[in-house]
Short mmCIF file of C-alpha atoms in Angstrom, two decimals:
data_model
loop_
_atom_site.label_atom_id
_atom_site.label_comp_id
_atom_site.label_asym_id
_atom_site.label_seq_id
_atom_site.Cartn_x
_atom_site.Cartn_y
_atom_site.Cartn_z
CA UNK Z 1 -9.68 43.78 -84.14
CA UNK Z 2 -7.99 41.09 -81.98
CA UNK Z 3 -5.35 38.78 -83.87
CA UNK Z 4 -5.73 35.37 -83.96
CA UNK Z 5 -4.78 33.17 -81.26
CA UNK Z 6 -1.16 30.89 -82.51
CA UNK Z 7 -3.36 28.14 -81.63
CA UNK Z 8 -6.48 26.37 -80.13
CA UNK Z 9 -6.36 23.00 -77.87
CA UNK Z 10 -10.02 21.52 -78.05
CA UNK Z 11 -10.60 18.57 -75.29
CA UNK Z 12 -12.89 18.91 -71.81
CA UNK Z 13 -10.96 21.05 -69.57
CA UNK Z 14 -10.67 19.22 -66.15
CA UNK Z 15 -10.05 22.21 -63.55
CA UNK Z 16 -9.27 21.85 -59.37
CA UNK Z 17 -13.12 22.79 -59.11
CA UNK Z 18 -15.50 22.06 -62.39
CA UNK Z 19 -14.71 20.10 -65.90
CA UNK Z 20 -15.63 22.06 -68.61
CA UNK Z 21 -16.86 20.04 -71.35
CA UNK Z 22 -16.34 20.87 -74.79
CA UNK Z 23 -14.10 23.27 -73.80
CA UNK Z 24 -10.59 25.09 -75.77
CA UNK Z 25 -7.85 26.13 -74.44
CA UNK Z 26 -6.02 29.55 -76.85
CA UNK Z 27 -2.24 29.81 -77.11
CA UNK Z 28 0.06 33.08 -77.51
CA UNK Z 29 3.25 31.83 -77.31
CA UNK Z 30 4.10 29.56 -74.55
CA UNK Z 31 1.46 30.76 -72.35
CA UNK Z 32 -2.48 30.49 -71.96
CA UNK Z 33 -4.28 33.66 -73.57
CA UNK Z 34 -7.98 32.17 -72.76
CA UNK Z 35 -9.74 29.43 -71.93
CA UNK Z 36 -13.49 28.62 -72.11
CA UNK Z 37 -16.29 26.29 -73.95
CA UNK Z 38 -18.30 25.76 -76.66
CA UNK Z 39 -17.10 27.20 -80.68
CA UNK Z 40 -13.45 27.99 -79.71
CA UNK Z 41 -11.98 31.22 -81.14
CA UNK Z 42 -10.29 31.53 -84.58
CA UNK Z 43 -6.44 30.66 -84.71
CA UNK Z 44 -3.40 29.92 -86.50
CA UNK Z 45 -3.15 26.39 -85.65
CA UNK Z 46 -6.06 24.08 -84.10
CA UNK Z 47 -5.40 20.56 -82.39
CA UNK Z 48 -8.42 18.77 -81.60
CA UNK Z 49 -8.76 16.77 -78.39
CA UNK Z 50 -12.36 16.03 -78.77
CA UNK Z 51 -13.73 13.55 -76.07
CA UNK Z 52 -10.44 13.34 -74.25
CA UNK Z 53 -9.48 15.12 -70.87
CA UNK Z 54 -7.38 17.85 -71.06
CA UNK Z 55 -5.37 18.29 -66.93
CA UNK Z 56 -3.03 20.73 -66.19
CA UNK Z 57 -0.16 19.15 -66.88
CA UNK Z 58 1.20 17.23 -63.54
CA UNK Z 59 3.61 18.93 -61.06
CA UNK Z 60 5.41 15.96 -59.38
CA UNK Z 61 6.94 17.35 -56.25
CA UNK Z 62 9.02 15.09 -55.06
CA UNK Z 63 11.27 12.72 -57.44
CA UNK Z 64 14.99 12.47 -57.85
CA UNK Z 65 16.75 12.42 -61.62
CA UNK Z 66 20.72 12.24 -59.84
CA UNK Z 67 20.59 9.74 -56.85
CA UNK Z 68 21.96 6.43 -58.60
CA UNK Z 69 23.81 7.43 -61.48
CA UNK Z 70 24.62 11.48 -61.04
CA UNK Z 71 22.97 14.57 -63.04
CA UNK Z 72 23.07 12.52 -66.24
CA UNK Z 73 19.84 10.84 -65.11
CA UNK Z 74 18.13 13.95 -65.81
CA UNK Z 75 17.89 13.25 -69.00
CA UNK Z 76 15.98 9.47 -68.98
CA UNK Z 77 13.76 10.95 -65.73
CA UNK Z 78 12.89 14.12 -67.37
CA UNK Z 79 11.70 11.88 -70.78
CA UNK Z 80 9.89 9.46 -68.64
CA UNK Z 81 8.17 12.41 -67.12
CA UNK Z 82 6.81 13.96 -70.80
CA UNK Z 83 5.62 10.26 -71.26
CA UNK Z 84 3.75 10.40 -68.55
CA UNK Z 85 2.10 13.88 -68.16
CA UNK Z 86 4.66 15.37 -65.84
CA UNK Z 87 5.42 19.13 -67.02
CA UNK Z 88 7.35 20.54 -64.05
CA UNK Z 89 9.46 18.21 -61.97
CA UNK Z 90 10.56 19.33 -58.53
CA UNK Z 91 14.25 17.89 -58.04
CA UNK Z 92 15.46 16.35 -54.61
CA UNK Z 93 18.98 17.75 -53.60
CA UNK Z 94 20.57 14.43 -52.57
CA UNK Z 95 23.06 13.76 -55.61
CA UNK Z 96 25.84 12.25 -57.00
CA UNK Z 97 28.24 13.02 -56.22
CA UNK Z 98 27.79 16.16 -54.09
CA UNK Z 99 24.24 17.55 -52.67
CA UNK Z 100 22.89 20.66 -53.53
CA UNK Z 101 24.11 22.32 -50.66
CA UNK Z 102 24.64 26.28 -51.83
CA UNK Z 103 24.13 28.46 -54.54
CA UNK Z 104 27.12 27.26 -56.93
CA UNK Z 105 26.04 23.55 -57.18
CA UNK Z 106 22.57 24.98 -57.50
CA UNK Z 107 24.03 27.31 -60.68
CA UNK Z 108 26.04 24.07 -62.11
CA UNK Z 109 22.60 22.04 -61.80
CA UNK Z 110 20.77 24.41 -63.49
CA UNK Z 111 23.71 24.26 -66.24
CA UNK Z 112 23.13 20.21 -66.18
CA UNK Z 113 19.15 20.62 -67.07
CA UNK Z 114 19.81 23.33 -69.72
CA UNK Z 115 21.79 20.46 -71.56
CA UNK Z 116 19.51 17.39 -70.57
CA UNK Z 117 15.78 18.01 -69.60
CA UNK Z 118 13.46 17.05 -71.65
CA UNK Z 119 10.76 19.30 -69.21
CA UNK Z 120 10.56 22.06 -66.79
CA UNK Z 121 12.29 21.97 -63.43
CA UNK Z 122 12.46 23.13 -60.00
CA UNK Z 123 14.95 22.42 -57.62
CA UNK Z 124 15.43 22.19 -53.55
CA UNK Z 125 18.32 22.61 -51.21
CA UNK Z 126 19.65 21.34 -48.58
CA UNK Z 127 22.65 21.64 -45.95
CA UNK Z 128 25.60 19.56 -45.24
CA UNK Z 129 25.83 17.28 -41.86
CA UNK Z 130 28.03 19.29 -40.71
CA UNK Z 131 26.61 22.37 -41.28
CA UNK Z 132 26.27 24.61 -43.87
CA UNK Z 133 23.64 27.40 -42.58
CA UNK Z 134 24.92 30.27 -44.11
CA UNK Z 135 24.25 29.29 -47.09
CA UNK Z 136 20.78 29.12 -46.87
CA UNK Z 137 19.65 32.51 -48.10
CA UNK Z 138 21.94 32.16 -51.18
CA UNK Z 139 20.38 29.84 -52.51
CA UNK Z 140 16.88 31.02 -51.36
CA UNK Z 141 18.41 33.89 -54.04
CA UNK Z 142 19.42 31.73 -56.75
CA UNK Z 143 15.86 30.14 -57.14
CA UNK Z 144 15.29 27.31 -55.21
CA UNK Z 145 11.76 26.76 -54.57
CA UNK Z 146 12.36 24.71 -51.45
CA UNK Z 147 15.10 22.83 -48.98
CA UNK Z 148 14.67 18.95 -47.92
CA UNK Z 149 16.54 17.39 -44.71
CA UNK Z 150 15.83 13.69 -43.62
CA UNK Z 151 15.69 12.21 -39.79
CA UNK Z 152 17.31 9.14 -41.27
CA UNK Z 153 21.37 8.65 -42.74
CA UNK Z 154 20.96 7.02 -46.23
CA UNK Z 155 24.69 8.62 -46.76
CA UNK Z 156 26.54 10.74 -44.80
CA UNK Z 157 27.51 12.94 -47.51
CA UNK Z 158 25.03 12.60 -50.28
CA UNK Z 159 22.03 11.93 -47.88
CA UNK Z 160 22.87 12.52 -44.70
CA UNK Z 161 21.22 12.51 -41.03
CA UNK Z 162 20.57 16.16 -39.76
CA UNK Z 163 20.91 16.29 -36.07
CA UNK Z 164 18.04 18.39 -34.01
CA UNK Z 165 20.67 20.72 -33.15
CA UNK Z 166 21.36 22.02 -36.04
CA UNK Z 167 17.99 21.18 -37.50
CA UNK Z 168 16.69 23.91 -35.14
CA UNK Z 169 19.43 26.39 -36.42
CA UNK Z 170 18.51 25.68 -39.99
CA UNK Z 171 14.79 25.74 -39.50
CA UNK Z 172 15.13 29.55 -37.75
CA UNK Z 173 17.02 30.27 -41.12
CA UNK Z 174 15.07 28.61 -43.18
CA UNK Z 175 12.00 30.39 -42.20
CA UNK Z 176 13.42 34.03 -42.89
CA UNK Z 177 13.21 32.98 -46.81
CA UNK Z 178 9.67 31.56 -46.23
CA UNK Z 179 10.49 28.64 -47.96
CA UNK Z 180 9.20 25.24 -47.08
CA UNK Z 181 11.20 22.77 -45.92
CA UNK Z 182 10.78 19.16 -46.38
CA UNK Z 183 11.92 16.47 -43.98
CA UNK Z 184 12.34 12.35 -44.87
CA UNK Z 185 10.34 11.21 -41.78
CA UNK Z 186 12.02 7.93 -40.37
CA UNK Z 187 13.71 7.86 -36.29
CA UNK Z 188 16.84 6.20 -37.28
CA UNK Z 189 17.51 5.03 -33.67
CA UNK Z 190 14.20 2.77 -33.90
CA UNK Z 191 14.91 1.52 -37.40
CA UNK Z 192 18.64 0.50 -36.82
CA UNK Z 193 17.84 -1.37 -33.35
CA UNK Z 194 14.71 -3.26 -35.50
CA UNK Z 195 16.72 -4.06 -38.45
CA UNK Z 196 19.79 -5.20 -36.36
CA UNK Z 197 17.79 -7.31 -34.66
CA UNK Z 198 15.74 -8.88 -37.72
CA UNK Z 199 19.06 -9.67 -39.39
CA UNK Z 200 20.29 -11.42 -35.87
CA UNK Z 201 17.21 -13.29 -36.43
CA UNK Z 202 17.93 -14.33 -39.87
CA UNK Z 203 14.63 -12.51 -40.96
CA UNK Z 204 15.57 -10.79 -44.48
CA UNK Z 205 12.69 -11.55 -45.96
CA UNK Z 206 11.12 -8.67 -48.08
CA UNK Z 207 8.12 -8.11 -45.50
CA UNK Z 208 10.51 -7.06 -42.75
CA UNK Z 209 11.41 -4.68 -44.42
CA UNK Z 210 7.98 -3.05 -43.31
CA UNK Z 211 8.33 -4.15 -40.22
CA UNK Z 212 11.95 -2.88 -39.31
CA UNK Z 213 10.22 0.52 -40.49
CA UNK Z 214 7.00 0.65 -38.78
CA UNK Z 215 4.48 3.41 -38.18
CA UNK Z 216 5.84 4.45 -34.91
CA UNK Z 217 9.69 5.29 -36.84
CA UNK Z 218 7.18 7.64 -38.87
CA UNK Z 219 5.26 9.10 -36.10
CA UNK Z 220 8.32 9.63 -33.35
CA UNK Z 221 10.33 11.76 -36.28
CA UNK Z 222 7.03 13.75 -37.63
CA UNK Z 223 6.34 15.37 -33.67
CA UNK Z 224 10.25 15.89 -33.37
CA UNK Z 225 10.34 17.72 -36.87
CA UNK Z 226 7.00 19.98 -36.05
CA UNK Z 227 8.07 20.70 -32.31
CA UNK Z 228 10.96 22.54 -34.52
CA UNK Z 229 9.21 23.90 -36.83
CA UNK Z 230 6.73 25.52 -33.86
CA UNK Z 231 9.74 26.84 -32.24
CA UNK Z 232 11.65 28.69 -35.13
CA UNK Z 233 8.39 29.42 -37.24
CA UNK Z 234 9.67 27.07 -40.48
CA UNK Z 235 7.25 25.69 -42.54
CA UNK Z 236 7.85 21.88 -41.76
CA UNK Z 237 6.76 19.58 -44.49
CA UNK Z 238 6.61 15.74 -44.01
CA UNK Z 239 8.28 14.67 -47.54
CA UNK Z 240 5.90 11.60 -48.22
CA UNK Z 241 3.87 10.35 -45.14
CA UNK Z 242 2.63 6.70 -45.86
CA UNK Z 243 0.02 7.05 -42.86
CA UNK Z 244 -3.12 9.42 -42.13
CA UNK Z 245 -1.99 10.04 -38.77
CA UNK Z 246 1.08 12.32 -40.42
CA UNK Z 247 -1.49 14.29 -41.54
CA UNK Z 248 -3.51 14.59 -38.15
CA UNK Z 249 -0.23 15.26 -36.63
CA UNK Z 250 0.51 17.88 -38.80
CA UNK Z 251 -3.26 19.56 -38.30
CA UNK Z 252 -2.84 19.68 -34.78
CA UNK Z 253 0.67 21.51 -34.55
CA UNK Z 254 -1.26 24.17 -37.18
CA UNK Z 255 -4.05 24.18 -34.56
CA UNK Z 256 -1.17 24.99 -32.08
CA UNK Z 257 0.38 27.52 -34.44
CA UNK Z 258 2.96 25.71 -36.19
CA UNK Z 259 2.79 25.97 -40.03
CA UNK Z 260 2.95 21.95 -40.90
CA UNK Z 261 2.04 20.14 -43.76
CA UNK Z 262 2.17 16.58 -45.64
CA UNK Z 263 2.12 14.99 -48.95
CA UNK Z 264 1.65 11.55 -49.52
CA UNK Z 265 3.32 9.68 -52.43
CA UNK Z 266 0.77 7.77 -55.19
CA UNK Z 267 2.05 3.94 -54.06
CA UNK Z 268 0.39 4.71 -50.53
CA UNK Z 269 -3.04 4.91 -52.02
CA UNK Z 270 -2.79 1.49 -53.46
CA UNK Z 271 0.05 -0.59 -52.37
CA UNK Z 272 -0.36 -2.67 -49.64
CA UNK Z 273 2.19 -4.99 -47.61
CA UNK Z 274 0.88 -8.31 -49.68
CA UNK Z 275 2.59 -5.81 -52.72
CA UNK Z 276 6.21 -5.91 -50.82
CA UNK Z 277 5.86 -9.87 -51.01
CA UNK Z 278 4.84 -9.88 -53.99
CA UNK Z 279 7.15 -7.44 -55.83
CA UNK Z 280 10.30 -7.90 -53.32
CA UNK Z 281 12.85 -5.61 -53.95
CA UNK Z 282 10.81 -3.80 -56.96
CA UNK Z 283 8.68 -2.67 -53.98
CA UNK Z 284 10.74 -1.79 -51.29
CA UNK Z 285 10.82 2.11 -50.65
CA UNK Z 286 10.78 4.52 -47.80
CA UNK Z 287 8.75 4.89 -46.14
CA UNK Z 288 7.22 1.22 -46.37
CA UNK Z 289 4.30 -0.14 -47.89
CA UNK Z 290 1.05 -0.34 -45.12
CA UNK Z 291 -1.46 -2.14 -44.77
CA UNK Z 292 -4.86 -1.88 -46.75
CA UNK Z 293 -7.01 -0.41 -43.90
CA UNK Z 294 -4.02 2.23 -44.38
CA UNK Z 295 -4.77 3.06 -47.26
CA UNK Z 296 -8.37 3.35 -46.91
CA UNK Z 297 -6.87 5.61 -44.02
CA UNK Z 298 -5.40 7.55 -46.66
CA UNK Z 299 -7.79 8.31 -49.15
CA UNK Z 300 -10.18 9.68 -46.33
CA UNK Z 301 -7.25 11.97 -45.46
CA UNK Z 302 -6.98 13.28 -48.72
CA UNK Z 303 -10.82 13.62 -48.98
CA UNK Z 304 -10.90 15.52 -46.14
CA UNK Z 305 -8.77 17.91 -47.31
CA UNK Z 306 -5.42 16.85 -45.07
CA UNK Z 307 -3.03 16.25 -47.85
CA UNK Z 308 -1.52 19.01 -49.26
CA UNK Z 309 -0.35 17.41 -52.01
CA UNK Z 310 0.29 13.99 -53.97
CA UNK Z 311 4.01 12.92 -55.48
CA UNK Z 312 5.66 10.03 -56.69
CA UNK Z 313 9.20 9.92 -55.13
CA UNK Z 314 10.43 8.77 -58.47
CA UNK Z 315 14.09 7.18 -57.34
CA UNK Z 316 15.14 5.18 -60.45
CA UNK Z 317 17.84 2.32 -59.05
CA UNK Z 318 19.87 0.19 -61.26
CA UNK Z 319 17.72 -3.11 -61.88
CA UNK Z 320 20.31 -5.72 -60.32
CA UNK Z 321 20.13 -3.21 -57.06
CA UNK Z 322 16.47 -4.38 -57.09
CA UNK Z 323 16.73 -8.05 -56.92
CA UNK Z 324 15.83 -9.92 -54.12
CA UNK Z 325 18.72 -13.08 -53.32
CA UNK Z 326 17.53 -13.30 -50.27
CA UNK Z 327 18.64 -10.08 -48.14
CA UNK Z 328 15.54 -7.60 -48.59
CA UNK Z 329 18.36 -5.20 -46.43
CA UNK Z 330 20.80 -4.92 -49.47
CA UNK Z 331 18.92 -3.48 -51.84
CA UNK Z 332 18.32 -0.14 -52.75
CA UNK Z 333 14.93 1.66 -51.84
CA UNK Z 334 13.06 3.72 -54.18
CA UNK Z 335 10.29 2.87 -57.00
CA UNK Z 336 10.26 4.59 -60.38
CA UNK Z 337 6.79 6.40 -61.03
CA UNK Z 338 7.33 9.22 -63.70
CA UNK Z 339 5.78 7.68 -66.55
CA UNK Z 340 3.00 6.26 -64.46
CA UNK Z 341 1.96 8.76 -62.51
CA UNK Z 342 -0.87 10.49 -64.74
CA UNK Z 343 -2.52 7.01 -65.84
CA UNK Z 344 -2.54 5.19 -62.53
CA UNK Z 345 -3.79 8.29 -60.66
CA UNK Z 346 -6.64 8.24 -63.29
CA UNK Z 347 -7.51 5.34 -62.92
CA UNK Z 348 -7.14 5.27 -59.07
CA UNK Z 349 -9.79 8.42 -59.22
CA UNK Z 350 -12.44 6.33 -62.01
CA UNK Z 351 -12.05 2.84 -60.13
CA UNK Z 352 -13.35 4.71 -57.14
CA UNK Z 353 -15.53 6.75 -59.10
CA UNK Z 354 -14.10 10.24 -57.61
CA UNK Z 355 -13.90 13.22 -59.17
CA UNK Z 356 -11.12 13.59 -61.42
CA UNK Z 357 -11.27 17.31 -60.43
CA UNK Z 358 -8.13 15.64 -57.89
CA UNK Z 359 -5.96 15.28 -59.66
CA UNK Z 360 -6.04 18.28 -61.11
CA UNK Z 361 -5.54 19.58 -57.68
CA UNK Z 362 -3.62 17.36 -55.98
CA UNK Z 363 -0.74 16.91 -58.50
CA UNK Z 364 -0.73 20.27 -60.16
CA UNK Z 365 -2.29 23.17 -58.48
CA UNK Z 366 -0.97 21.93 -55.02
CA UNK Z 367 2.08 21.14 -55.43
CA UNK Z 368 2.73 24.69 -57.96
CA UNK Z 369 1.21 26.20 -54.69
CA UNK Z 370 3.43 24.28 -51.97
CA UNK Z 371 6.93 25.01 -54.10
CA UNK Z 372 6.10 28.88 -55.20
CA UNK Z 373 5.83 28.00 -58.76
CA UNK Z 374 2.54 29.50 -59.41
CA UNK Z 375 0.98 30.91 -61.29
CA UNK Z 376 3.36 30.10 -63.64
CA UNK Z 377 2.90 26.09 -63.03
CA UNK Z 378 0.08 24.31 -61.83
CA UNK Z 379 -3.29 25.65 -63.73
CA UNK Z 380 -4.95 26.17 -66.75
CA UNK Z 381 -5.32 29.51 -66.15
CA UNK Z 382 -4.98 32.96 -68.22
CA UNK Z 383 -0.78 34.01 -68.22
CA UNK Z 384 0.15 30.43 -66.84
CA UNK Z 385 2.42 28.83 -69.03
CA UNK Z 386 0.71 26.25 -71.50
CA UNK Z 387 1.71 23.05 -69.83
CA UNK Z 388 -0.90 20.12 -70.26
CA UNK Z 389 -1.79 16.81 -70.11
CA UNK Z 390 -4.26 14.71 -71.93
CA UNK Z 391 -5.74 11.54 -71.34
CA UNK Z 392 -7.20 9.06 -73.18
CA UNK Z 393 -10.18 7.00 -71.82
CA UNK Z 394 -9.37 3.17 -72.74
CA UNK Z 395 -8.64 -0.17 -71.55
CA UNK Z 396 -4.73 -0.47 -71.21
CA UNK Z 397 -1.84 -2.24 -69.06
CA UNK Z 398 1.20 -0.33 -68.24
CA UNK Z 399 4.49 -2.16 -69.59
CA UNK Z 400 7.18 -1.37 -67.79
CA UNK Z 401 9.59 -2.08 -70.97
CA UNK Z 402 7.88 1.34 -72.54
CA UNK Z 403 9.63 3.71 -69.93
CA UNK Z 404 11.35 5.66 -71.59
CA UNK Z 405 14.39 5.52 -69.97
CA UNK Z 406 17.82 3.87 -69.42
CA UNK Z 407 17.38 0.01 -70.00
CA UNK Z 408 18.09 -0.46 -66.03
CA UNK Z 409 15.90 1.69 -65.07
CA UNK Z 410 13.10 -0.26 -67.01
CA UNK Z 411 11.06 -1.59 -63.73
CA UNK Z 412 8.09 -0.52 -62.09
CA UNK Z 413 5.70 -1.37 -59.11
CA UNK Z 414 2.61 -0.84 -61.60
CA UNK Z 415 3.94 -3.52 -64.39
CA UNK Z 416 1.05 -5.41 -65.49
CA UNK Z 417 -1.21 -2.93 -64.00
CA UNK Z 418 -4.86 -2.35 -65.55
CA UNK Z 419 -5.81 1.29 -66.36
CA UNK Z 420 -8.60 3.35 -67.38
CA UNK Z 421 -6.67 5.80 -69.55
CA UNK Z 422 -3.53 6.65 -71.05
CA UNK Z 423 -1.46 9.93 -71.75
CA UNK Z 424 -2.50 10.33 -75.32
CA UNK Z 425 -0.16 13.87 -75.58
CA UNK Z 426 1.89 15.91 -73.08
CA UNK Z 427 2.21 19.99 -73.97
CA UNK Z 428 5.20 22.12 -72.56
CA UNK Z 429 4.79 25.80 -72.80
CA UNK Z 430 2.25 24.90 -75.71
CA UNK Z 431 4.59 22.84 -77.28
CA UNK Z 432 3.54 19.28 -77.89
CA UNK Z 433 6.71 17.03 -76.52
CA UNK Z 434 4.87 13.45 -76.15
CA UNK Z 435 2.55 12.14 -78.78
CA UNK Z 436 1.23 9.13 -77.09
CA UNK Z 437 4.31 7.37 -78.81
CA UNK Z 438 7.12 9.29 -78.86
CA UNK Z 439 8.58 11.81 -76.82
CA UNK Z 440 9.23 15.44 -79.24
CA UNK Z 441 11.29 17.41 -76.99
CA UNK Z 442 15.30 17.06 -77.46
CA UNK Z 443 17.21 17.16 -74.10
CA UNK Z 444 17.71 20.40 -72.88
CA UNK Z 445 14.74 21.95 -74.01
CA UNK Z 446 13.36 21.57 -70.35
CA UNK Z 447 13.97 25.16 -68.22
CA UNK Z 448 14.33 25.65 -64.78
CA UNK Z 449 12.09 27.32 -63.35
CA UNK Z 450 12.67 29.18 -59.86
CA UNK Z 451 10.25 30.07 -56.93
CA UNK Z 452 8.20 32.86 -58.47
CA UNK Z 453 7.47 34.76 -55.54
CA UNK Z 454 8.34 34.86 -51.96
CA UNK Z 455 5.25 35.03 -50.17
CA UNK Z 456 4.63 32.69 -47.22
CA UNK Z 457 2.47 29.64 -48.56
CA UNK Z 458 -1.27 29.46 -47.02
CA UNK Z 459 -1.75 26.53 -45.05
CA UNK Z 460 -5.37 27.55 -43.57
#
């Protein structure tokens, strides 16, 4: 006779392809042992989720916990991201106060999350300005699930500019792991001509920001990135493309034989340029805010099966870094979206009245997929680990003095927003860590969790 299960989640189980009502989800350790509907099986321990959603829990992949304030903003990102359904974060490499640019800053990061996150992460690489090829394939071998370059200089040693020259070199590389690569998508030439000349103009208003960084900065760096990637055989990824056209771009260059992708971060399915005025330096990332036949633009994209996945970009900056005083130029670009990234895409999904079979695809399964964390991450599937998220149907705001995180880092693009649901619990390896209230898991009981497999990624 079988032994009990250790336990038995009852909720409706929304999958990337059908929502199974009434359905359980049966525990064996940290991982799922069955899942089904109707009169769940007998077990230890039963927690009863009746009438709520039950997702996979969220795989954001693209955020940064160590760009303002070093690796000890792990540990307020990581409990912003229990809060708000996020189970596996994927890290960007750009930190303080080196980058993750081989295998031993890799192994000292990893150290850094053992002691501080509060969930599961992955981690991507990247290479210095001035090189640093050869180390590549070690840390390929020490687990990370992906490398990230950008077009534009943010820093030259934290977040540097990679020339095409040695782009090209690192791509060829690159593409011997089959890892993706990931590539911040603005043509720095165009954007420091436009923004020298707004500033000569005395235009530092918050909406030139948008338009010192306008489509075209996006376009001219997504065909220089792909006509590398076609070359060398990389898998190019455009790191959050605020247009559709990134994602016809990259469609045609896989049409041509390049293997090209996309993912577009949340904000670009509902922030608009009216936002940017609105919230000043509180919504000034790159890319910019578009306009709203953009994002209309956007949502047909995803709909039509263009985006491979949807992120956040999380980038917590200091609050006084996000005040506007008139100079929209001196500030520091990057939203928080952690905590709000589970109830806002909800209730982006029910306002439009679109399956909520999305998100379960779009910000698990995908981006598991695109990073070569699954099976492990990314599904509620038999032997996947028992990560999950479960919402709460409801009239709410989000309050931007609930995120759970350092008291400057208590801002966000959504304050005041209405939503249609909330995360009423957060499981980790079947471990509850977020009750709807509070936050259960103790830094350091996040893992990280390495590409599982090195297989080339499907992008057909």
């Amino acid at each position: 006779m079988n032994q009990p299960f250790d336990r038995v989640i009852l909720g409706d189980l929304v999958l990337p392809d059908r929502v199974l009502e009434g359905g359980y989800v049966a525990l064996r350790g940290e991982a799922i042992a069955a899942i089904g509907q109707g009169a769940p099986p007998p077990a230890a321990a039963t927690e009863d989720h009746s009438g709520r959603l039950i997702f996979p829990g969220l795989v954001d992949g693209h955020m940064h916990t160590a760009s303002s304030i070093g690796w000890p903003g792990i540990e307020g990102a990581t409990m912003s991201a229990a809060a708000g359904g996020v189970t596996t974060c994927v890290d960007m490499p750009y930190d303080i106060p080196l980058p993750v640019t081989d295998a031993a800053i890799l192994r000292d990061k990893v150290e850094w999350l053992h002691k501080l996150a509060h969930v599961d992460v992955a981690l991507y690489g990247t290479i210095r300005k001035d090189g640093g090829v050869e180390a590549i394939a070690g840390l390929a071998e020490a687990g990370a699930c992906s490398f990230k370059f950008s077009t534009y200089e943010y820093d030259a040693v934290r977040f540097p500019r990679i020339d095409p020259g040695l782009m090209r070199e690192a791509f060829a590389e690159i593409a011997k792991t089959n890892l993706m690569v990931a590539v911040h998508n603005e043509d720095q030439e165009l954007v420091m001509k436009l923004t020298a000349e707004a500033k000569a103009a005395g235009r530092t208003d918050p909406i030139m920001h948008c338009r010192t960084r306008p489509p075209l900065a996006e376009n001219l760096a997504n065909h220089a990135i792909f006509e590398i990637g076609l070359e060398t055989g990389a898998h190019v990824h455009i790191a959050h493309s605020s247009l559709a056209r990134g994602f016809t771009v990259a469609e045609d260059f896989r049409r041509a034989g390049a293997r090209t992708s996309g993912e577009g971060c949340l904000h670009y399915f509902c922030m608009t340029e009216e936002d940017i005025i609105r919230l000043e330096g509180f919504g000034k990332c790159n890319p910019p805010f578009r306009t709203k036949e953009e994002v209309e633009r956007m949502w047909a994209a995803l709909l039509d099966g263009k985006v491979a996945y949807i992120s956040t970009d999380h980038a917590p900056w200091q609050r006084d870094r996000k005040i506007y005083k008139g100079d929209i130029f001196a500030l520091g670009a990057g939203l928080t979206g952690m905590q709000s990234f589970a109830p806002v895409m909800f209730t982006l999904l029910e306002e439009r009245g679109l399956p909520l079979t999305l998100m379960a695809k779009y910000c698990s399964a995908e981006p598991a997929r695109y990073h070569g964390l699954d099976p492990k991450k990314g599904s509620i599937a038999v032997g996947g680990d028992a990560d999950l998220c479960v919402i709460e149907r409801g009239d709410f705001t989000f309050d931007q003095a609930k995120i759970l995180d350092r008291p400057e880092f208590q801002h966000s693009a959504y304050h005041g927003r209405a939503l249609r649901g909330r995360v009423a619990a957060t499981y980790l390896r079947g471990r509850r860590i977020w009750d709807g209230e509070t936050v259960l898991a103790k830094p350091g009981e996040g893992r990280f969790v390495p590409r599982q497999h090195a297989r080339a990624i499907d992008l057909a």
